[in-house]
Amino acid sequence: LVSCTKRTKTPKSELAVCRYVLLLAELEAHQDAWPFLRPVKLKSVPGYKKIIKKPMDFFTIKEKLINNMYLNQENFVIDVNLVFDNCQKFNEDDSEIGRAGHRMKRFFDKRWTELLH
Ligand SMILES: CO[C@H](O)CCc1ccc(O)cc1
């Protein structure tokens, strides 16, 4: 993983990775992150495996980040949005997890925009 503290000139893609690392840490620390921290247990949630074609969670995103799987494309944002889209698909808006998903999405969209400027 790139060292985000080094004060040398780093290529754009390494700065991008630093932004992802920072944002992911903020997502994981959020009080509403609990449904999204680890993969959904497909054996214990009836219907999930059938309904959600591409499960995603913050821990899986962190593993992909560490294995440099986001260095060349902005697939980081696609995976984060997949977490929230899956949540909206499987949960009622008016449910604990549904509301947590909407709050987390709003938080991510705000921070992503702030970090781009
Ligand atoms: C990110 O969480 C998933 O949407 C699973 C939601 C869920 C799991 C167990 C339940 O009893 C109900 C909803």
Short mmCIF file of N, CA, C and O and ligand atoms in Angstrom, two decimals:
data_model
loop_
_atom_site.label_atom_id
_atom_site.label_comp_id
_atom_site.label_asym_id
_atom_site.label_seq_id
_atom_site.Cartn_x
_atom_site.Cartn_y
_atom_site.Cartn_z
N LEU A 1 0.87 -1.20 0.00
CA LEU A 1 0.00 0.00 0.00
C LEU A 1 0.91 1.24 0.00
O LEU A 1 1.92 1.26 0.66
N VAL A 2 0.49 2.29 -0.73
CA VAL A 2 1.35 3.49 -0.78
C VAL A 2 1.40 4.11 0.61
O VAL A 2 0.50 3.98 1.40
N SER A 3 2.51 4.86 0.88
CA SER A 3 2.55 5.51 2.19
C SER A 3 1.89 6.88 2.03
O SER A 3 2.34 7.71 1.25
N CYS A 4 0.80 7.08 2.70
CA CYS A 4 0.03 8.30 2.51
C CYS A 4 0.64 9.49 3.23
O CYS A 4 0.20 10.61 3.07
N THR A 5 1.65 9.22 4.04
CA THR A 5 2.18 10.38 4.81
C THR A 5 3.42 10.97 4.13
O THR A 5 3.79 12.08 4.41
N LYS A 6 4.04 10.21 3.22
CA LYS A 6 5.27 10.70 2.56
C LYS A 6 4.99 12.04 1.86
O LYS A 6 3.99 12.18 1.16
N ARG A 7 5.81 13.04 2.11
CA ARG A 7 5.55 14.36 1.52
C ARG A 7 6.28 14.49 0.18
O ARG A 7 6.81 15.55 -0.11
N THR A 8 6.38 13.39 -0.58
CA THR A 8 7.04 13.55 -1.88
C THR A 8 5.94 13.66 -2.94
O THR A 8 4.79 13.34 -2.68
N LYS A 9 6.37 14.07 -4.18
CA LYS A 9 5.39 14.17 -5.26
C LYS A 9 4.99 12.77 -5.67
O LYS A 9 5.82 11.95 -6.03
N THR A 10 3.71 12.43 -5.54
CA THR A 10 3.33 11.07 -5.93
C THR A 10 2.41 11.13 -7.16
O THR A 10 1.69 12.09 -7.33
N PRO A 11 2.43 10.11 -7.96
CA PRO A 11 1.56 10.11 -9.15
C PRO A 11 0.09 10.25 -8.73
O PRO A 11 -0.27 9.87 -7.61
N LYS A 12 -0.72 10.79 -9.63
CA LYS A 12 -2.15 11.02 -9.35
C LYS A 12 -2.79 9.76 -8.76
O LYS A 12 -3.51 9.81 -7.78
N SER A 13 -2.48 8.59 -9.34
CA SER A 13 -3.16 7.37 -8.90
C SER A 13 -2.84 7.07 -7.44
O SER A 13 -3.67 6.57 -6.71
N GLU A 14 -1.60 7.43 -6.97
CA GLU A 14 -1.29 7.15 -5.57
C GLU A 14 -2.06 8.10 -4.66
O GLU A 14 -2.52 7.71 -3.59
N LEU A 15 -2.28 9.34 -5.13
CA LEU A 15 -3.09 10.28 -4.33
C LEU A 15 -4.52 9.76 -4.27
O LEU A 15 -5.19 9.83 -3.24
N ALA A 16 -4.96 9.17 -5.37
CA ALA A 16 -6.32 8.62 -5.41
C ALA A 16 -6.45 7.52 -4.36
O ALA A 16 -7.41 7.48 -3.60
N VAL A 17 -5.44 6.66 -4.26
CA VAL A 17 -5.49 5.57 -3.28
C VAL A 17 -5.56 6.14 -1.87
O VAL A 17 -6.32 5.66 -1.03
N CYS A 18 -4.81 7.21 -1.63
CA CYS A 18 -4.84 7.84 -0.30
C CYS A 18 -6.25 8.33 0.02
O CYS A 18 -6.74 8.16 1.15
N ARG A 19 -6.91 8.90 -0.98
CA ARG A 19 -8.29 9.40 -0.78
C ARG A 19 -9.21 8.23 -0.43
O ARG A 19 -10.03 8.30 0.47
N TYR A 20 -9.02 7.09 -1.13
CA TYR A 20 -9.87 5.93 -0.87
C TYR A 20 -9.64 5.40 0.54
O TYR A 20 -10.58 5.07 1.25
N VAL A 21 -8.35 5.31 0.95
CA VAL A 21 -8.01 4.80 2.28
C VAL A 21 -8.67 5.67 3.35
O VAL A 21 -9.31 5.18 4.28
N LEU A 22 -8.54 6.98 3.19
CA LEU A 22 -9.10 7.93 4.16
C LEU A 22 -10.62 7.79 4.22
O LEU A 22 -11.20 7.62 5.30
N LEU A 23 -11.24 7.78 3.05
CA LEU A 23 -12.72 7.73 3.01
C LEU A 23 -13.23 6.41 3.59
O LEU A 23 -14.19 6.38 4.34
N LEU A 24 -12.56 5.32 3.26
CA LEU A 24 -13.00 4.01 3.77
C LEU A 24 -12.92 3.99 5.29
O LEU A 24 -13.83 3.49 5.96
N ALA A 25 -11.86 4.57 5.85
CA ALA A 25 -11.71 4.61 7.32
C ALA A 25 -12.88 5.40 7.93
O ALA A 25 -13.44 5.01 8.96
N GLU A 26 -13.27 6.49 7.26
CA GLU A 26 -14.39 7.30 7.77
C GLU A 26 -15.70 6.53 7.69
O GLU A 26 -16.52 6.54 8.61
N LEU A 27 -15.90 5.78 6.59
CA LEU A 27 -17.12 4.97 6.45
C LEU A 27 -17.19 3.92 7.56
O LEU A 27 -18.21 3.75 8.21
N GLU A 28 -16.06 3.24 7.80
CA GLU A 28 -16.06 2.16 8.79
C GLU A 28 -16.28 2.69 10.21
O GLU A 28 -16.82 1.99 11.06
N ALA A 29 -15.87 3.95 10.44
CA ALA A 29 -15.99 4.54 11.79
C ALA A 29 -17.37 5.15 12.04
O ALA A 29 -17.72 5.46 13.17
N HIS A 30 -18.18 5.25 10.99
CA HIS A 30 -19.49 5.90 11.10
C HIS A 30 -20.42 5.05 11.97
O HIS A 30 -20.39 3.83 11.93
N GLN A 31 -21.27 5.71 12.77
CA GLN A 31 -22.12 4.95 13.71
C GLN A 31 -23.15 4.10 12.98
O GLN A 31 -23.65 3.13 13.53
N ASP A 32 -23.46 4.45 11.73
CA ASP A 32 -24.45 3.67 10.98
C ASP A 32 -23.82 2.62 10.07
O ASP A 32 -24.48 2.06 9.21
N ALA A 33 -22.52 2.34 10.25
CA ALA A 33 -21.81 1.42 9.34
C ALA A 33 -22.05 -0.05 9.69
O ALA A 33 -21.77 -0.93 8.86
N TRP A 34 -22.61 -0.32 10.88
CA TRP A 34 -22.64 -1.72 11.38
C TRP A 34 -23.22 -2.75 10.39
O TRP A 34 -22.68 -3.84 10.25
N PRO A 35 -24.26 -2.44 9.58
CA PRO A 35 -24.75 -3.51 8.67
C PRO A 35 -23.79 -3.81 7.51
O PRO A 35 -23.94 -4.80 6.82
N PHE A 36 -22.81 -2.89 7.30
CA PHE A 36 -22.02 -2.95 6.08
C PHE A 36 -20.55 -3.31 6.29
O PHE A 36 -19.76 -3.30 5.36
N LEU A 37 -20.18 -3.60 7.54
CA LEU A 37 -18.75 -3.79 7.85
C LEU A 37 -18.19 -5.10 7.31
O LEU A 37 -17.03 -5.19 6.95
N ARG A 38 -19.04 -6.13 7.24
CA ARG A 38 -18.59 -7.47 6.81
C ARG A 38 -19.59 -8.04 5.81
O ARG A 38 -20.74 -7.58 5.76
N PRO A 39 -19.17 -9.03 5.01
CA PRO A 39 -20.12 -9.62 4.05
C PRO A 39 -21.38 -10.17 4.76
O PRO A 39 -21.28 -10.70 5.86
N VAL A 40 -22.53 -9.99 4.12
CA VAL A 40 -23.77 -10.56 4.65
C VAL A 40 -23.63 -12.09 4.67
O VAL A 40 -23.15 -12.68 3.70
N LYS A 41 -24.02 -12.73 5.77
CA LYS A 41 -23.93 -14.19 5.87
C LYS A 41 -25.03 -14.82 5.02
O LYS A 41 -26.21 -14.87 5.42
N LEU A 42 -24.66 -15.30 3.81
CA LEU A 42 -25.66 -15.76 2.85
C LEU A 42 -26.45 -16.95 3.38
O LEU A 42 -27.59 -17.16 3.00
N LYS A 43 -25.85 -17.72 4.28
CA LYS A 43 -26.57 -18.90 4.79
C LYS A 43 -27.61 -18.50 5.85
O LYS A 43 -28.56 -19.23 6.08
N SER A 44 -27.43 -17.33 6.46
CA SER A 44 -28.36 -17.02 7.56
C SER A 44 -29.35 -15.91 7.21
O SER A 44 -30.17 -15.55 8.04
N VAL A 45 -29.28 -15.38 5.97
CA VAL A 45 -30.26 -14.37 5.59
C VAL A 45 -31.06 -14.90 4.39
O VAL A 45 -30.58 -14.83 3.25
N PRO A 46 -32.24 -15.44 4.64
CA PRO A 46 -33.03 -16.06 3.57
C PRO A 46 -33.25 -15.09 2.40
O PRO A 46 -33.59 -13.93 2.61
N GLY A 47 -33.00 -15.58 1.18
CA GLY A 47 -33.30 -14.78 -0.01
C GLY A 47 -32.18 -13.89 -0.47
O GLY A 47 -32.13 -13.47 -1.63
N TYR A 48 -31.22 -13.60 0.43
CA TYR A 48 -30.21 -12.60 0.07
C TYR A 48 -29.40 -13.04 -1.14
O TYR A 48 -29.20 -12.28 -2.09
N LYS A 49 -28.96 -14.30 -1.13
CA LYS A 49 -28.07 -14.80 -2.21
C LYS A 49 -28.78 -14.72 -3.57
O LYS A 49 -28.18 -14.38 -4.58
N LYS A 50 -30.10 -14.99 -3.55
CA LYS A 50 -30.86 -15.00 -4.82
C LYS A 50 -31.12 -13.58 -5.30
O LYS A 50 -31.02 -13.28 -6.49
N ILE A 51 -31.45 -12.69 -4.37
CA ILE A 51 -31.87 -11.33 -4.73
C ILE A 51 -30.68 -10.43 -5.06
O ILE A 51 -30.71 -9.63 -5.99
N ILE A 52 -29.57 -10.55 -4.28
CA ILE A 52 -28.43 -9.65 -4.46
C ILE A 52 -27.33 -10.35 -5.26
O ILE A 52 -26.65 -11.24 -4.76
N LYS A 53 -27.23 -9.95 -6.54
CA LYS A 53 -26.30 -10.65 -7.45
C LYS A 53 -24.83 -10.39 -7.12
O LYS A 53 -23.98 -11.25 -7.29
N LYS A 54 -24.52 -9.16 -6.65
CA LYS A 54 -23.12 -8.83 -6.36
C LYS A 54 -23.00 -8.25 -4.96
O LYS A 54 -22.99 -7.03 -4.77
N PRO A 55 -22.93 -9.13 -3.96
CA PRO A 55 -22.76 -8.63 -2.57
C PRO A 55 -21.47 -7.82 -2.44
O PRO A 55 -20.49 -8.11 -3.14
N MET A 56 -21.49 -6.80 -1.59
CA MET A 56 -20.29 -6.00 -1.34
C MET A 56 -20.39 -5.43 0.07
O MET A 56 -21.48 -5.23 0.60
N ASP A 57 -19.22 -5.20 0.68
CA ASP A 57 -19.17 -4.66 2.05
C ASP A 57 -17.86 -3.92 2.23
O ASP A 57 -16.94 -4.06 1.41
N PHE A 58 -17.73 -3.16 3.32
CA PHE A 58 -16.56 -2.31 3.52
C PHE A 58 -15.28 -3.13 3.71
O PHE A 58 -14.20 -2.72 3.26
N PHE A 59 -15.35 -4.29 4.35
CA PHE A 59 -14.16 -5.09 4.58
C PHE A 59 -13.61 -5.62 3.26
O PHE A 59 -12.40 -5.59 3.00
N THR A 60 -14.51 -6.07 2.38
CA THR A 60 -14.11 -6.57 1.06
C THR A 60 -13.46 -5.45 0.24
O THR A 60 -12.45 -5.65 -0.42
N ILE A 61 -14.03 -4.24 0.34
CA ILE A 61 -13.45 -3.09 -0.37
C ILE A 61 -12.05 -2.81 0.16
O ILE A 61 -11.11 -2.58 -0.60
N LYS A 62 -11.87 -2.91 1.49
CA LYS A 62 -10.54 -2.65 2.06
C LYS A 62 -9.54 -3.69 1.55
O LYS A 62 -8.42 -3.34 1.16
N GLU A 63 -9.93 -4.94 1.48
CA GLU A 63 -9.04 -5.99 0.97
C GLU A 63 -8.65 -5.68 -0.48
O GLU A 63 -7.48 -5.77 -0.86
N LYS A 64 -9.62 -5.27 -1.30
CA LYS A 64 -9.33 -4.95 -2.70
C LYS A 64 -8.38 -3.76 -2.78
O LYS A 64 -7.45 -3.73 -3.59
N LEU A 65 -8.59 -2.78 -1.90
CA LEU A 65 -7.73 -1.59 -1.87
C LEU A 65 -6.30 -1.99 -1.55
O LEU A 65 -5.35 -1.62 -2.23
N ILE A 66 -6.14 -2.83 -0.53
CA ILE A 66 -4.81 -3.25 -0.10
C ILE A 66 -4.12 -4.06 -1.20
O ILE A 66 -2.91 -3.97 -1.40
N ASN A 67 -4.90 -4.80 -1.96
CA ASN A 67 -4.32 -5.58 -3.06
C ASN A 67 -4.25 -4.78 -4.36
O ASN A 67 -4.21 -5.35 -5.44
N ASN A 68 -4.28 -3.43 -4.18
CA ASN A 68 -4.11 -2.53 -5.33
C ASN A 68 -5.04 -2.82 -6.49
O ASN A 68 -4.65 -2.72 -7.64
N MET A 69 -6.28 -3.17 -6.16
CA MET A 69 -7.21 -3.49 -7.25
C MET A 69 -7.97 -2.26 -7.70
O MET A 69 -8.79 -2.32 -8.60
N TYR A 70 -7.70 -1.07 -7.06
CA TYR A 70 -8.40 0.15 -7.50
C TYR A 70 -7.43 1.15 -8.10
O TYR A 70 -7.78 2.27 -8.38
N LEU A 71 -6.16 0.75 -8.27
CA LEU A 71 -5.18 1.78 -8.62
C LEU A 71 -5.51 2.46 -9.94
O LEU A 71 -5.36 3.67 -10.09
N ASN A 72 -5.98 1.68 -10.96
CA ASN A 72 -6.11 2.30 -12.28
C ASN A 72 -7.51 2.71 -12.66
O ASN A 72 -7.69 3.42 -13.61
N GLN A 73 -8.56 2.23 -11.94
CA GLN A 73 -9.89 2.70 -12.35
C GLN A 73 -10.61 3.20 -11.09
O GLN A 73 -10.27 2.88 -9.99
N GLU A 74 -11.70 3.97 -11.33
CA GLU A 74 -12.44 4.49 -10.17
C GLU A 74 -13.46 3.44 -9.72
O GLU A 74 -14.56 3.77 -9.31
N ASN A 75 -13.10 2.15 -9.80
CA ASN A 75 -14.06 1.11 -9.39
C ASN A 75 -14.31 1.14 -7.90
O ASN A 75 -15.20 0.47 -7.40
N PHE A 76 -13.53 1.93 -7.17
CA PHE A 76 -13.75 2.10 -5.73
C PHE A 76 -15.14 2.67 -5.50
O PHE A 76 -15.94 2.12 -4.72
N VAL A 77 -15.50 3.73 -6.22
CA VAL A 77 -16.82 4.37 -6.05
C VAL A 77 -17.92 3.40 -6.46
O VAL A 77 -18.96 3.31 -5.82
N ILE A 78 -17.66 2.63 -7.53
CA ILE A 78 -18.66 1.66 -7.99
C ILE A 78 -18.92 0.63 -6.90
O ILE A 78 -20.08 0.31 -6.59
N ASP A 79 -17.87 0.15 -6.21
CA ASP A 79 -18.06 -0.85 -5.15
C ASP A 79 -18.76 -0.24 -3.93
O ASP A 79 -19.63 -0.87 -3.33
N VAL A 80 -18.40 1.00 -3.57
CA VAL A 80 -19.07 1.63 -2.42
C VAL A 80 -20.56 1.80 -2.72
O VAL A 80 -21.41 1.48 -1.90
N ASN A 81 -20.86 2.28 -3.93
CA ASN A 81 -22.27 2.46 -4.30
C ASN A 81 -23.02 1.13 -4.37
O ASN A 81 -24.21 1.06 -4.08
N LEU A 82 -22.30 0.06 -4.69
CA LEU A 82 -22.91 -1.28 -4.72
C LEU A 82 -23.40 -1.67 -3.32
O LEU A 82 -24.50 -2.21 -3.16
N VAL A 83 -22.63 -1.31 -2.30
CA VAL A 83 -23.04 -1.59 -0.91
C VAL A 83 -24.41 -0.96 -0.64
O VAL A 83 -25.33 -1.60 -0.14
N PHE A 84 -24.54 0.32 -1.05
CA PHE A 84 -25.77 1.06 -0.74
C PHE A 84 -26.92 0.65 -1.64
O PHE A 84 -28.07 0.55 -1.21
N ASP A 85 -26.63 0.36 -2.91
CA ASP A 85 -27.70 -0.08 -3.84
C ASP A 85 -28.24 -1.44 -3.39
O ASP A 85 -29.45 -1.67 -3.39
N ASN A 86 -27.34 -2.38 -2.99
CA ASN A 86 -27.79 -3.68 -2.48
C ASN A 86 -28.71 -3.49 -1.27
O ASN A 86 -29.74 -4.13 -1.14
N CYS A 87 -28.32 -2.56 -0.40
CA CYS A 87 -29.08 -2.31 0.82
C CYS A 87 -30.49 -1.81 0.48
O CYS A 87 -31.49 -2.29 1.01
N GLN A 88 -30.58 -0.88 -0.47
CA GLN A 88 -31.89 -0.34 -0.85
C GLN A 88 -32.75 -1.40 -1.52
O GLN A 88 -33.96 -1.40 -1.40
N LYS A 89 -32.08 -2.33 -2.23
CA LYS A 89 -32.83 -3.37 -2.93
C LYS A 89 -33.43 -4.38 -1.93
O LYS A 89 -34.57 -4.82 -2.09
N PHE A 90 -32.67 -4.70 -0.89
CA PHE A 90 -33.09 -5.79 0.01
C PHE A 90 -33.90 -5.31 1.20
O PHE A 90 -34.68 -6.07 1.77
N ASN A 91 -33.73 -4.06 1.58
CA ASN A 91 -34.37 -3.55 2.79
C ASN A 91 -35.38 -2.45 2.50
O ASN A 91 -35.17 -1.63 1.61
N GLU A 92 -36.48 -2.44 3.28
CA GLU A 92 -37.45 -1.33 3.16
C GLU A 92 -36.75 -0.02 3.53
O GLU A 92 -35.90 -0.02 4.43
N ASP A 93 -37.14 1.08 2.87
CA ASP A 93 -36.58 2.39 3.27
C ASP A 93 -36.88 2.64 4.74
O ASP A 93 -36.07 3.16 5.49
N ASP A 94 -38.12 2.23 5.14
CA ASP A 94 -38.52 2.48 6.52
C ASP A 94 -38.17 1.27 7.40
O ASP A 94 -39.04 0.56 7.90
N SER A 95 -36.88 0.99 7.48
CA SER A 95 -36.39 -0.08 8.37
C SER A 95 -35.06 0.38 8.95
O SER A 95 -34.43 1.30 8.40
N GLU A 96 -34.63 -0.26 10.03
CA GLU A 96 -33.37 0.12 10.69
C GLU A 96 -32.23 0.15 9.66
O GLU A 96 -31.51 1.15 9.53
N ILE A 97 -32.08 -0.99 8.97
CA ILE A 97 -30.93 -1.11 8.04
C ILE A 97 -31.14 -0.21 6.82
O ILE A 97 -30.21 0.40 6.32
N GLY A 98 -32.40 -0.13 6.36
CA GLY A 98 -32.69 0.74 5.22
C GLY A 98 -32.30 2.18 5.51
O GLY A 98 -31.64 2.84 4.71
N ARG A 99 -32.68 2.66 6.70
CA ARG A 99 -32.35 4.05 7.07
C ARG A 99 -30.84 4.23 7.23
O ARG A 99 -30.27 5.22 6.78
N ALA A 100 -30.17 3.22 7.82
CA ALA A 100 -28.71 3.30 7.99
C ALA A 100 -28.05 3.41 6.62
O ALA A 100 -27.13 4.22 6.44
N GLY A 101 -28.53 2.67 5.65
CA GLY A 101 -27.97 2.71 4.29
C GLY A 101 -28.12 4.07 3.67
O GLY A 101 -27.19 4.61 3.06
N HIS A 102 -29.30 4.69 3.82
CA HIS A 102 -29.51 6.03 3.23
C HIS A 102 -28.60 7.05 3.90
O HIS A 102 -28.00 7.89 3.23
N ARG A 103 -28.46 6.97 5.23
CA ARG A 103 -27.59 7.92 5.93
C ARG A 103 -26.15 7.74 5.49
O ARG A 103 -25.42 8.70 5.25
N MET A 104 -25.69 6.48 5.36
CA MET A 104 -24.30 6.23 4.95
C MET A 104 -24.05 6.71 3.54
O MET A 104 -22.99 7.27 3.23
N LYS A 105 -25.04 6.55 2.66
CA LYS A 105 -24.87 6.99 1.27
C LYS A 105 -24.73 8.51 1.21
O LYS A 105 -23.84 9.04 0.55
N ARG A 106 -25.57 9.19 1.98
CA ARG A 106 -25.52 10.66 2.00
C ARG A 106 -24.16 11.12 2.52
O ARG A 106 -23.52 12.01 1.96
N PHE A 107 -23.66 10.43 3.57
CA PHE A 107 -22.36 10.77 4.15
C PHE A 107 -21.26 10.56 3.12
O PHE A 107 -20.40 11.42 2.90
N PHE A 108 -21.28 9.42 2.44
CA PHE A 108 -20.23 9.13 1.46
C PHE A 108 -20.24 10.15 0.33
O PHE A 108 -19.19 10.70 -0.04
N ASP A 109 -21.43 10.42 -0.23
CA ASP A 109 -21.51 11.35 -1.36
C ASP A 109 -20.93 12.70 -0.98
O ASP A 109 -20.17 13.32 -1.72
N LYS A 110 -21.24 13.16 0.24
CA LYS A 110 -20.75 14.48 0.73
C LYS A 110 -19.23 14.46 0.85
O LYS A 110 -18.53 15.32 0.29
N ARG A 111 -18.67 13.44 1.50
CA ARG A 111 -17.22 13.39 1.74
C ARG A 111 -16.46 13.18 0.45
O ARG A 111 -15.39 13.77 0.25
N TRP A 112 -17.01 12.36 -0.46
CA TRP A 112 -16.34 12.12 -1.75
C TRP A 112 -16.18 13.44 -2.50
O TRP A 112 -15.10 13.78 -2.99
N THR A 113 -17.26 14.23 -2.51
CA THR A 113 -17.22 15.52 -3.20
C THR A 113 -16.24 16.47 -2.52
O THR A 113 -15.43 17.14 -3.17
N GLU A 114 -16.28 16.51 -1.21
CA GLU A 114 -15.37 17.41 -0.46
C GLU A 114 -13.91 17.06 -0.74
O GLU A 114 -13.07 17.92 -0.93
N LEU A 115 -13.61 15.75 -0.77
CA LEU A 115 -12.21 15.33 -0.94
C LEU A 115 -11.71 15.56 -2.36
O LEU A 115 -10.52 15.55 -2.61
N LEU A 116 -12.65 15.75 -3.30
CA LEU A 116 -12.20 15.95 -4.68
C LEU A 116 -11.70 17.37 -4.90
O LEU A 116 -11.01 17.67 -5.84
N HIS A 117 -12.06 18.31 -3.98
CA HIS A 117 -11.67 19.72 -4.19
C HIS A 117 -10.57 20.16 -3.23
O HIS A 117 -10.30 19.47 -2.28
C1 LIG B 1 -26.38 -4.99 4.70
O1 LIG B 1 -27.34 -5.81 5.37
C2 LIG B 1 -28.11 -6.62 4.44
O2 LIG B 1 -28.97 -5.77 3.73
C3 LIG B 1 -28.83 -7.72 5.20
C4 LIG B 1 -30.05 -7.15 5.84
C5 LIG B 1 -30.78 -8.05 6.79
C6 LIG B 1 -30.17 -9.10 7.45
C7 LIG B 1 -30.88 -9.87 8.35
C8 LIG B 1 -32.23 -9.58 8.58
O3 LIG B 1 -32.96 -10.31 9.45
C9 LIG B 1 -32.84 -8.52 7.90
C10 LIG B 1 -32.11 -7.76 7.03
#
